[in-house]
Coordinates of C-alpha atoms and ligand atoms in Angstrom, one line a residue:
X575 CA -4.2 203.8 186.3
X576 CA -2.6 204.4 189.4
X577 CA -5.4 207.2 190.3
X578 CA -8.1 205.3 190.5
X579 CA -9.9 205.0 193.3
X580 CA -11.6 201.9 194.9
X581 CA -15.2 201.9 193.5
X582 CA -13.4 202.7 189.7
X583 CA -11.2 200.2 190.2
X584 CA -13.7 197.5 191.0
X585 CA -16.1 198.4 188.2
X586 CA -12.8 198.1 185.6
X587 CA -12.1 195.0 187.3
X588 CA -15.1 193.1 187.5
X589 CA -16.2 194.0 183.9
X590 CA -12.5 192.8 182.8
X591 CA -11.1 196.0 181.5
X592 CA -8.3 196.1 183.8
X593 CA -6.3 193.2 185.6
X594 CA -5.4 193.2 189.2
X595 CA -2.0 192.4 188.0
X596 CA -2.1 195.6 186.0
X597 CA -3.2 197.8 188.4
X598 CA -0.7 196.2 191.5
X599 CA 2.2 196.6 188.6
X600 CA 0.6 200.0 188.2
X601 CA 0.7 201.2 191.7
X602 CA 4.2 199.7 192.5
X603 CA 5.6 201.8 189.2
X604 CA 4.5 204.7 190.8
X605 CA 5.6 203.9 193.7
X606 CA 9.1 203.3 191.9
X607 CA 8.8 206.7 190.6
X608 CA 7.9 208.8 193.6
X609 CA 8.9 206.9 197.0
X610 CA 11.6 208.3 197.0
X611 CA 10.8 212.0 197.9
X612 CA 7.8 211.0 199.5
X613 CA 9.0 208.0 202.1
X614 CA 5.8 206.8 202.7
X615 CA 6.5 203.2 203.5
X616 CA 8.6 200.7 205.9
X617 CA 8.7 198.4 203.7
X618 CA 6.7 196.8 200.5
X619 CA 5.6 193.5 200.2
X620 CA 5.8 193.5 196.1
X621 CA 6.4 189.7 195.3
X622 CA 3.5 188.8 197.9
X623 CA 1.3 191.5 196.3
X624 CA 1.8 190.3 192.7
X625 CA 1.1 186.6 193.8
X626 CA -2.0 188.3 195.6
X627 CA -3.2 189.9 192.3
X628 CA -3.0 187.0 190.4
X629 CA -5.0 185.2 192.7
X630 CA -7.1 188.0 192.4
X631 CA -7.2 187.7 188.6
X632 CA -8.2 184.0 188.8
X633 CA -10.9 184.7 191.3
X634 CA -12.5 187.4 189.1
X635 CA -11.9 185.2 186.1
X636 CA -14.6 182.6 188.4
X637 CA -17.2 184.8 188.9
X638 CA -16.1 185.9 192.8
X639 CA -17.4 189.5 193.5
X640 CA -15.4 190.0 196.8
X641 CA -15.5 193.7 197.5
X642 CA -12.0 194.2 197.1
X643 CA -11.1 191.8 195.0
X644 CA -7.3 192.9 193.7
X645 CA -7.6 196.3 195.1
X646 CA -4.0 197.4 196.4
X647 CA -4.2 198.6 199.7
X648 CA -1.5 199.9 202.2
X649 CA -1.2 199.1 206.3
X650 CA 0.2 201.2 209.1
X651 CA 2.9 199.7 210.4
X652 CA 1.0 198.8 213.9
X653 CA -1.4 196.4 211.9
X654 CA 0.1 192.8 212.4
X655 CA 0.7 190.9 209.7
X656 CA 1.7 187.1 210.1
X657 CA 5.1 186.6 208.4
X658 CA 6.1 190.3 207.4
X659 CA 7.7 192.8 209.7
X660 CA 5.2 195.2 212.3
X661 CA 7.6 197.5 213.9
X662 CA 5.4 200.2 214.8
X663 CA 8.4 202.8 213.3
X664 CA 10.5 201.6 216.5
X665 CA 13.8 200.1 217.1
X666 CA 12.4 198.3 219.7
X667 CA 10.3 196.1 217.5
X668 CA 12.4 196.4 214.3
X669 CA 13.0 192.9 213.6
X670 CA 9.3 192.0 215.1
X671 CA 7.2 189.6 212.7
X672 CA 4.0 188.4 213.9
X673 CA 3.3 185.2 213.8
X674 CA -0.6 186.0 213.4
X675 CA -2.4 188.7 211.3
X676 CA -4.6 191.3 213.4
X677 CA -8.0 190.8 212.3
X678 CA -8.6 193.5 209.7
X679 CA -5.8 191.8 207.8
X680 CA -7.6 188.7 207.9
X681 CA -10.7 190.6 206.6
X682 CA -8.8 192.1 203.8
X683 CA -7.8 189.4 202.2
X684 CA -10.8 187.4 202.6
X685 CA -12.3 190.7 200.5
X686 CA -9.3 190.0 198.1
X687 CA -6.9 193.0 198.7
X688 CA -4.3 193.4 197.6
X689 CA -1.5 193.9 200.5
X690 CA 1.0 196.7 199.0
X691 CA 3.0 196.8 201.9
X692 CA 3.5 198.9 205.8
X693 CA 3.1 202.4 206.2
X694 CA 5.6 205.0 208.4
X695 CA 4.0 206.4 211.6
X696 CA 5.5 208.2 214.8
X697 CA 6.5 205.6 217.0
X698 CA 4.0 203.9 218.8
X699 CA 1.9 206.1 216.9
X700 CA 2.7 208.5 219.1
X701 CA 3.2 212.0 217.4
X702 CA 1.5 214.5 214.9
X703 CA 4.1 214.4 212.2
X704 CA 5.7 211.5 211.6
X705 CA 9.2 213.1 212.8
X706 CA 9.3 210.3 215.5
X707 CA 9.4 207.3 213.0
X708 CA 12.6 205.6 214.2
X709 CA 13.1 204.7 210.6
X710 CA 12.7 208.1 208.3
X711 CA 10.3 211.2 208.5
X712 CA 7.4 211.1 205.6
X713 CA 6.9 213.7 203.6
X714 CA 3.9 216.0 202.6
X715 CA 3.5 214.6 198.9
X716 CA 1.6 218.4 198.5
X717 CA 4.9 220.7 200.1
X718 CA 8.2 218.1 200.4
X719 CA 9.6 220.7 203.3
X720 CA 6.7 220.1 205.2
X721 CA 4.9 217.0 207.5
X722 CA 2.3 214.7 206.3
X723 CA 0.9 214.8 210.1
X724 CA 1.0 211.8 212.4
X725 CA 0.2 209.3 213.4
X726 CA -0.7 207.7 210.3
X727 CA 1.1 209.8 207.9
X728 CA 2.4 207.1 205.8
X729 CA -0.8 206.1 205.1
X730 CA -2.1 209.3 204.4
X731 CA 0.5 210.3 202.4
X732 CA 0.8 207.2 200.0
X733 CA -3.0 207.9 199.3
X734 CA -2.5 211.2 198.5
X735 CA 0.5 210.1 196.4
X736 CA -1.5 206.9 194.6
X737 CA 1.0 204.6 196.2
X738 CA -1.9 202.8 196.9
X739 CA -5.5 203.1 196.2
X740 CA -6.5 203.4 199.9
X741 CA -4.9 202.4 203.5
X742 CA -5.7 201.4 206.9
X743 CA -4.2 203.9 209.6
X744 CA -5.4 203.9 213.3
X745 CA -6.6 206.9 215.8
X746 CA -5.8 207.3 219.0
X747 CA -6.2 210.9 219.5
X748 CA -6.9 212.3 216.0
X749 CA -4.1 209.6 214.0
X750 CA -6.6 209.4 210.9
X751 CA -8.2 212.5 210.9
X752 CA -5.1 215.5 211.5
X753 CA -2.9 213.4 208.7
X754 CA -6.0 213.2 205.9
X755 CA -6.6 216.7 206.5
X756 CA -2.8 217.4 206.0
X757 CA -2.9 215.1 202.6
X758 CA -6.1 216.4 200.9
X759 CA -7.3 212.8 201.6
X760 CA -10.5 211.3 203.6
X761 CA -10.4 209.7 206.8
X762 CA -12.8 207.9 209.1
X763 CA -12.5 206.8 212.8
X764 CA -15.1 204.6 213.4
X765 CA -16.7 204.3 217.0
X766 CA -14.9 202.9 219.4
X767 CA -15.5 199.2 219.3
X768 CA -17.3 199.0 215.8
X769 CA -13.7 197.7 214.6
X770 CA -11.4 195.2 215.8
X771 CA -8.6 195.5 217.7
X772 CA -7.0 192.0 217.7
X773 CA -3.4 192.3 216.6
X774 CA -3.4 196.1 216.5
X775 CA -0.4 197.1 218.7
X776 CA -2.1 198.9 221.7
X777 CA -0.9 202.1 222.5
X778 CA -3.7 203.4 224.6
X779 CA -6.6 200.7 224.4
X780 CA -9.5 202.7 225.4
X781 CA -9.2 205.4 222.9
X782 CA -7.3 203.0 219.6
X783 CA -9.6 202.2 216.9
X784 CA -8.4 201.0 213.1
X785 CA -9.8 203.5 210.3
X786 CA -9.7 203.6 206.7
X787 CA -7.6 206.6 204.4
X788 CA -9.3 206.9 201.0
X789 CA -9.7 209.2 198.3
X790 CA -13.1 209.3 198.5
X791 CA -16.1 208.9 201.1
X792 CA -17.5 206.1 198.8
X793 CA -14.0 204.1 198.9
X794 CA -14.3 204.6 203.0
X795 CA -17.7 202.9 203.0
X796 CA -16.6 200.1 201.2
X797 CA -13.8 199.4 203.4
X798 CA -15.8 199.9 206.4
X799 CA -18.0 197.2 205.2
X800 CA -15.0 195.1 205.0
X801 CA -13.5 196.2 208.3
X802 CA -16.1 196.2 210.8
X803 CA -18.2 194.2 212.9
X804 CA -17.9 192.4 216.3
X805 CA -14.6 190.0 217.0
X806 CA -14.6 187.0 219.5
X807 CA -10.6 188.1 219.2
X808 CA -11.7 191.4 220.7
X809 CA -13.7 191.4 223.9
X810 CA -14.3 195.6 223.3
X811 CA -15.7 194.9 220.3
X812 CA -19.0 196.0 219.9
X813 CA -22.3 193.6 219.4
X814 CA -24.1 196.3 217.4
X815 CA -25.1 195.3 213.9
X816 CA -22.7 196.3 211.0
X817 CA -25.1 198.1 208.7
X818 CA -24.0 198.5 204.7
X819 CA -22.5 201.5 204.7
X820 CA -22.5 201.7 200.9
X821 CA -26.4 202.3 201.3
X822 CA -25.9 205.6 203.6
X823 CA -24.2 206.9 200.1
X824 CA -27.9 206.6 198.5
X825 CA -29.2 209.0 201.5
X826 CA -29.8 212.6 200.9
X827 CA -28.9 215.3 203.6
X828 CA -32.0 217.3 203.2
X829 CA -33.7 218.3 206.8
X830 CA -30.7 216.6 208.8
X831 CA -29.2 218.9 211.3
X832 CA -25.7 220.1 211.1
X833 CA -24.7 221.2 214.8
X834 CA -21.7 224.0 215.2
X835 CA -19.8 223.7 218.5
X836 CA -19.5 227.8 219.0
X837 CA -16.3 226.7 221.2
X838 CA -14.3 225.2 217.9
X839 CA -14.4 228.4 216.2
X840 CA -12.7 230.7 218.9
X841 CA -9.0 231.7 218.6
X842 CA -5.8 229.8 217.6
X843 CA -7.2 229.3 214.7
X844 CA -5.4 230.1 211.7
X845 CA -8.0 232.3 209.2
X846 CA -7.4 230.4 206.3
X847 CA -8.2 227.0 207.8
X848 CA -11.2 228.8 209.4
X849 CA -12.9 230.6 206.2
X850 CA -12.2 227.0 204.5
X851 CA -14.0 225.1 207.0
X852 CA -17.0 228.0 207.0
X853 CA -17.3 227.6 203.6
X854 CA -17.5 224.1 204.0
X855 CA -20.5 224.1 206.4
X856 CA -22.0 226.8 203.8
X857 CA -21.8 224.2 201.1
X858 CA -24.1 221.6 203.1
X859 CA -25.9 224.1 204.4
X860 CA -26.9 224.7 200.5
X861 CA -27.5 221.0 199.9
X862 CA -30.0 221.1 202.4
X863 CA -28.4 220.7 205.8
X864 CA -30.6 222.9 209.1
X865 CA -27.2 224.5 211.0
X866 CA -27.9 224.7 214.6
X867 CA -25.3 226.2 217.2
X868 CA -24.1 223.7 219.7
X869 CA -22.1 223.7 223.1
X870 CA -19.4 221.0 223.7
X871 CA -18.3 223.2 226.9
X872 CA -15.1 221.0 228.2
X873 CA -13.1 221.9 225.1
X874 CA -10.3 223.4 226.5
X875 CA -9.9 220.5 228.6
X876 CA -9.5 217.9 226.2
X877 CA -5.5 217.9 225.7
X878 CA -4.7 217.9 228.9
X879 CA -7.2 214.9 229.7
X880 CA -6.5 212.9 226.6
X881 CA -2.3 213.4 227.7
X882 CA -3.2 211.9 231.1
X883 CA -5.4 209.1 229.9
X884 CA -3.0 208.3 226.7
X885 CA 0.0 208.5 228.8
X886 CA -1.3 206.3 231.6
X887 CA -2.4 203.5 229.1
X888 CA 0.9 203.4 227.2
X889 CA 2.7 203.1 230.5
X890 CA 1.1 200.2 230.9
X891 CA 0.6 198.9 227.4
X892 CA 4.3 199.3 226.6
X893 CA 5.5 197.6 229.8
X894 CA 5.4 193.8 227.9
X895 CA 8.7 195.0 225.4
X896 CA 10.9 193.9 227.5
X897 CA 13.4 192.1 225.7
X898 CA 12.7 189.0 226.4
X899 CA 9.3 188.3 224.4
X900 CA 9.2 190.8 221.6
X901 CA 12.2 192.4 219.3
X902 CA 15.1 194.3 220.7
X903 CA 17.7 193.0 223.4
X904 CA 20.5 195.2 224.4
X905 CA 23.9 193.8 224.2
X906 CA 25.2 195.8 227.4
X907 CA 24.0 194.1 230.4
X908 CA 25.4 191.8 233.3
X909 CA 22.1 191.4 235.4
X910 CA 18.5 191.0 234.3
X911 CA 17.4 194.3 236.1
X912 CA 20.1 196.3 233.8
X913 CA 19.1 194.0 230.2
X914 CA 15.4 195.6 230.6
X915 CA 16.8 199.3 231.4
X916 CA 19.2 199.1 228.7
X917 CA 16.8 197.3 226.4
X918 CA 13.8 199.9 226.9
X919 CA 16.5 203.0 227.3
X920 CA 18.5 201.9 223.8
X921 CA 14.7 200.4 221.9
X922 CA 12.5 203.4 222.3
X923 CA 12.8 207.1 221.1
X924 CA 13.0 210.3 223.1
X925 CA 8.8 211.3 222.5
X926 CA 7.7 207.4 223.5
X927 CA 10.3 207.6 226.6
X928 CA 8.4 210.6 227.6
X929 CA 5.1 209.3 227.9
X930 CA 6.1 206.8 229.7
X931 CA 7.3 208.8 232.4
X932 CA 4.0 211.2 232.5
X933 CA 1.8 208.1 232.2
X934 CA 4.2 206.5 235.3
X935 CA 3.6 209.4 237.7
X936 CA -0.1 210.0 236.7
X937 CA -0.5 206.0 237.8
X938 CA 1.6 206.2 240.8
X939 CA 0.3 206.3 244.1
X940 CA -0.3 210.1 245.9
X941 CA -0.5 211.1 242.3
X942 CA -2.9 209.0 240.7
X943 CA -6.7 210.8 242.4
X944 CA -5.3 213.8 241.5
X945 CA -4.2 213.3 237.6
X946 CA -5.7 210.4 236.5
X947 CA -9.0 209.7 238.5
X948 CA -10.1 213.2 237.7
X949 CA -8.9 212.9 234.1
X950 CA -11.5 209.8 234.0
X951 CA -14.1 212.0 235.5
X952 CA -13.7 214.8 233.1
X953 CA -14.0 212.3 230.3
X954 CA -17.2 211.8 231.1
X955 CA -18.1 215.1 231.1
X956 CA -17.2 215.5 227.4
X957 CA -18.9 212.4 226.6
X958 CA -22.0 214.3 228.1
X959 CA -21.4 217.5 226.2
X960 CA -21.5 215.5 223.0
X961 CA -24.7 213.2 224.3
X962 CA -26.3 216.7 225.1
X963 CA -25.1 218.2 221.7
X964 CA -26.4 215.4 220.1
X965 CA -29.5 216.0 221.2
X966 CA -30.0 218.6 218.9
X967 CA -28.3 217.7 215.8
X968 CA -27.4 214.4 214.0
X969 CA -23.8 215.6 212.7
X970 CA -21.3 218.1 214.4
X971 CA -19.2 219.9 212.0
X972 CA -16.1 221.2 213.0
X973 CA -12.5 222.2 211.6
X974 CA -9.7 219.2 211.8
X975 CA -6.9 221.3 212.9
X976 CA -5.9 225.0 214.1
X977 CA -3.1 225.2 210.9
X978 CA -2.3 223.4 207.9
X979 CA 0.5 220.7 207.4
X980 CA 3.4 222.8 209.2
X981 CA 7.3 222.4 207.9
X982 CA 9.5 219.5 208.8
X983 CA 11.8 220.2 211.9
X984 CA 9.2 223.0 213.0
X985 CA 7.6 221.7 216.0
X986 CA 10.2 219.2 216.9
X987 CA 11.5 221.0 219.9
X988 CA 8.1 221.9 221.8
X989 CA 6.1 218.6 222.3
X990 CA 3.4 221.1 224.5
X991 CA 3.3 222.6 220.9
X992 CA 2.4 219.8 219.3
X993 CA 0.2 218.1 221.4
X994 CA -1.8 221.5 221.6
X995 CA -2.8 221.1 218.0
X996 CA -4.9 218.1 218.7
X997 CA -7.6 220.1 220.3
X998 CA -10.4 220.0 218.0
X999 CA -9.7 215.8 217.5
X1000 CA -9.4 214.0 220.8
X1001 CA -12.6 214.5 222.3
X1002 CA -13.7 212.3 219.6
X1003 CA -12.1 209.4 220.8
X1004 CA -12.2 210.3 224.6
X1005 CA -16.3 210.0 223.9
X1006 CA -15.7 207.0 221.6
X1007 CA -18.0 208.6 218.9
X1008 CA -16.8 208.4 215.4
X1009 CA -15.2 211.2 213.4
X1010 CA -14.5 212.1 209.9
X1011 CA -12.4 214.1 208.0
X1012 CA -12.7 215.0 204.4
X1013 CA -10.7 218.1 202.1
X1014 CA -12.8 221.3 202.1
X1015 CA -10.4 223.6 200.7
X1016 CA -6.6 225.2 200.5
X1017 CA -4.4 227.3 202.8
X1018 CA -1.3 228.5 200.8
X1019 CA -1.8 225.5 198.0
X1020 CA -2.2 223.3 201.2
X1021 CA -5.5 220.9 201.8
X1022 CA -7.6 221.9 204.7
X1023 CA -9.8 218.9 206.2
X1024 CA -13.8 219.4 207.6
X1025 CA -14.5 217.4 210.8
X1026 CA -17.8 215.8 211.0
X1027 CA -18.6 214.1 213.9
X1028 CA -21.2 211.8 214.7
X1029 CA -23.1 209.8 217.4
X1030 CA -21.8 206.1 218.4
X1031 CA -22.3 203.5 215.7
X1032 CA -23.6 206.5 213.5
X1033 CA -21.3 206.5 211.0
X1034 CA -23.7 206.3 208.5
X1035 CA -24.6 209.6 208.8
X1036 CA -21.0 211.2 208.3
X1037 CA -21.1 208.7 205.2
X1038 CA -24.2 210.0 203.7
X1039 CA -23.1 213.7 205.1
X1040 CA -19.4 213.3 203.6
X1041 CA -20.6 211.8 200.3
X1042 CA -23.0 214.5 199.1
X1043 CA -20.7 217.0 200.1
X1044 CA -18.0 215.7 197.8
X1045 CA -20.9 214.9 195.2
X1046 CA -21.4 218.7 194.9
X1047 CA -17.4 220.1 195.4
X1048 CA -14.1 218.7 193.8
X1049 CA -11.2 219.1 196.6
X1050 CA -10.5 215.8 196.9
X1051 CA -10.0 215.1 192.9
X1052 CA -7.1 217.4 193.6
X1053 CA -3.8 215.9 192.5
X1054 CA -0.9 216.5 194.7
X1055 CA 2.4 218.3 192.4
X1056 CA 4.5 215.2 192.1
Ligands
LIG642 N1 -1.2 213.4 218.2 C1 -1.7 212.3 219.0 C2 -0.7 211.8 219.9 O1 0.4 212.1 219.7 C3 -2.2 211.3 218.0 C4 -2.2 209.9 218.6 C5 -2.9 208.9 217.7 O2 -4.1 209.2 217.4 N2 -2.3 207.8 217.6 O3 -1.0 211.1 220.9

């Protein structure tokens, strides 16, 4: 029961063949039974969720058709939730609980989710593997030794592993996208402002945007329904009209233009990802999809830009935990100046301490024309390489990442390493268009994810795009070995 995914669950639901409290129970007994090796979570929020579900139940039992009505779904820690812990996987905020829920929470339960409980991350949501959780690291449900990817790898992972029947993770610079295509599952970032960033803890404000994790591309258009849409709580909101995404699943790809950025498919990539992703444009090419070579020339700037820019934003953004309005306060200290230095040196880890620094000297003055000014300026020029790309196609395909999920421990010692491997994701959210990943294949028993990127507030067409695709393949049915 625990496989199900959202659209099953609601047609068992709403023609009475299945309880919400069945399913919840359901989901929480496998939870009982493979948490454990798999870590997924913070913390679970079972006696709330069971008195969810029964409300769920008695809604249902009125006629409500809500379109998550007693659906268990999972949060990243970073999502605010009034009256249960946000820590955002750091000590800093470990004893943190909102006294407000961000807006997608709000939207959630209005829908009738059920909330399962809070998802691991990197700190900050700062990393690409989860190994900079201050609580645990998460584990690949598919290989145990190896990462689920980061940012959102709890989330991710307790997909993969039917903890829940989808989640909510967030993408910064690729947060969604590198950890579905690690887990075998789907994952969409949405445009920049089409979703709401009240009560999302910012890490770098210009580039965050709240995504769903499902098992399928149908699941993702639900949610999206759900999720999106303009905030008064959110001033970068967007005023653009939610469309219903659950219609772009009726759509058919025939005569839409798949474009191929000749720059994603050149070196440091391993083969294996590679032929899986070719393969994967060769299946929607067969359902009807024109390929057309693109240009997205700035590639190999991208890291470096998006490290400036990131940096620069948390160095800001993280400047308000100070121990004195949120979490943490050291207990060595004689004089305010040394309770925020021993506060901010004890409260955050070694990756989030770094980025502070870079972000620091990229601001400061004598530094900041030459690092961060022209990182601004060359972020235009990839949104104009995608504007110009777009030109001639309505859907970029692309691979996710260079490798699959890599081992635990692997990368740990070389952030350049790590933060290299974001190079085919970030331009995404340093244009602000949306981005999608969804399981085209295996590396060594391992899922491989397909990019698809579209043009702002066109997710639509990586909805109808992703849809057909797994309408006519069966990667993401996979079930992980647990
Ligand atoms: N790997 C990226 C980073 O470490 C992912 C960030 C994100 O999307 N939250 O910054």
């Amino acid at each position: 029961m625990h496989r199900t995914s959202i659209t099953q669950a609601r047609e068992l639901l709403q023609q009475k063949k299945l309880s919400s409290v069945q399913l919840t129970e359901a989901v929480f007994a496998r939870i009982d039974q493979v948490e454990e090796q798999v870590q997924a979570f913070v913390h679970l929020t079972r006696e709330k969720a069971m008195q969810q579900a029964r409300e769920a139940d008695a809604r249902i039992a009125a006629g409500d058709e809500a379109p998550l009505l007693g659906i268990p779904i999972a949060l990243k820690d970073l999502i605010c939730t009034e009256g249960s812990r946000t820590t955002c996987a750091s000590k800093i905020l470990d004893q943190f609980v909102p006294p407000y829920n961000s807006t997608v929470v709000e939207k959630l339960i209005q829908a009738g989710a059920v909330i399962v409980g809070k998802t691991n991350m990197d700190e900050f949501a700062m990393g690409s593997s989860n190994e900079n959780s201050h609580h645990h690291p998460t584990k690949n449900p598919w290989a145990l030794d190896r990462v689920p990817g980061g940012s959102s790898g709890g989330s991710s992972a307790a997909v993969a592993a039917h903890e829940c029947v989808a989640s909510l993770g967030s993408d910064t610079g690729g947060s969604i996208r590198q950890p579905a295509s690690f887990c075998g599952v789907t994952g969409l970032k949405p445009t920049y402002g089409r979703v709401s960033r009240f009560g999302l803890v910012a890490f770098a404000s210009s580039l965050d945007q709240i995504g769903p994790l499902t098992k399928t591309v149908a699941d993702s258009a639900t949610l999206m329904n759900v999720i999106g849409g303009k905030d008064p709580r959110d001033s970068t909101s967007a005023n653009v009209a939610l469309p219903d995404f659950t219609q772009a699943l009726q759509k058919d790809v025939q005569g839409m233009k798949l474009g191929i950025p000749k720059e994603y498919f050149t070196g440091g990539i391993d083969p294996k990802v590679e032929k899986a992703v070719q393969e994967g444009i060769r299946t929607l090419e067969s359902l009807g999809m024109k390929t057309v070579e693109v240009s997205l020339p700035h590639l190999d700037y991208a890291v470096a830009t998006y490290y400036i820019i990131a940096c620069a934003e948390a160095s800001t953004n993280l400047s308000r935990y100070d121990g004195v309005r949120y979490g943490y306060r050291t207990e060595k200290s004689d004089n305010l100046v040394n309770m925020y230095e021993n506060t901010r040196e004890e409260g955050f880890g070694e990756e989030v301490k770094r980025r502070i620094i870079l972000g620091t000297f990229v601001l400061s003055s004598g530094y900041y024309d030459a690092y961060y000014l022209k990182a601004q300026k060359v972020r235009t020029l990839i949104k104009q390489d995608f504007d110009n790309a777009f030109e001639q196609c309505d859907v970029i395909a692309s691979p996710v990442t260079p490798y699959p999920a890599f081992k635990l421990g692997e990368k740990l010692s070389d952030p350049l390493q790590m933060y290299l491997a974001d190079i085919y994701t970030i331009s995404a959210n340093l244009a602000g268009i949306p981005g999608m990943s969804i399981p085209c294949g295996f590396a060594e028993g391992l899922p491989v994810g397909l990019q698809l990127m579209a043009k702002h507030f066109d997710e639509a067409s990586l909805i109808t795009t992703g849809h057909k695709f797994q309408q006519n393949t069966d990667f993401h049915t996979k079930e992980v070995p647990l």
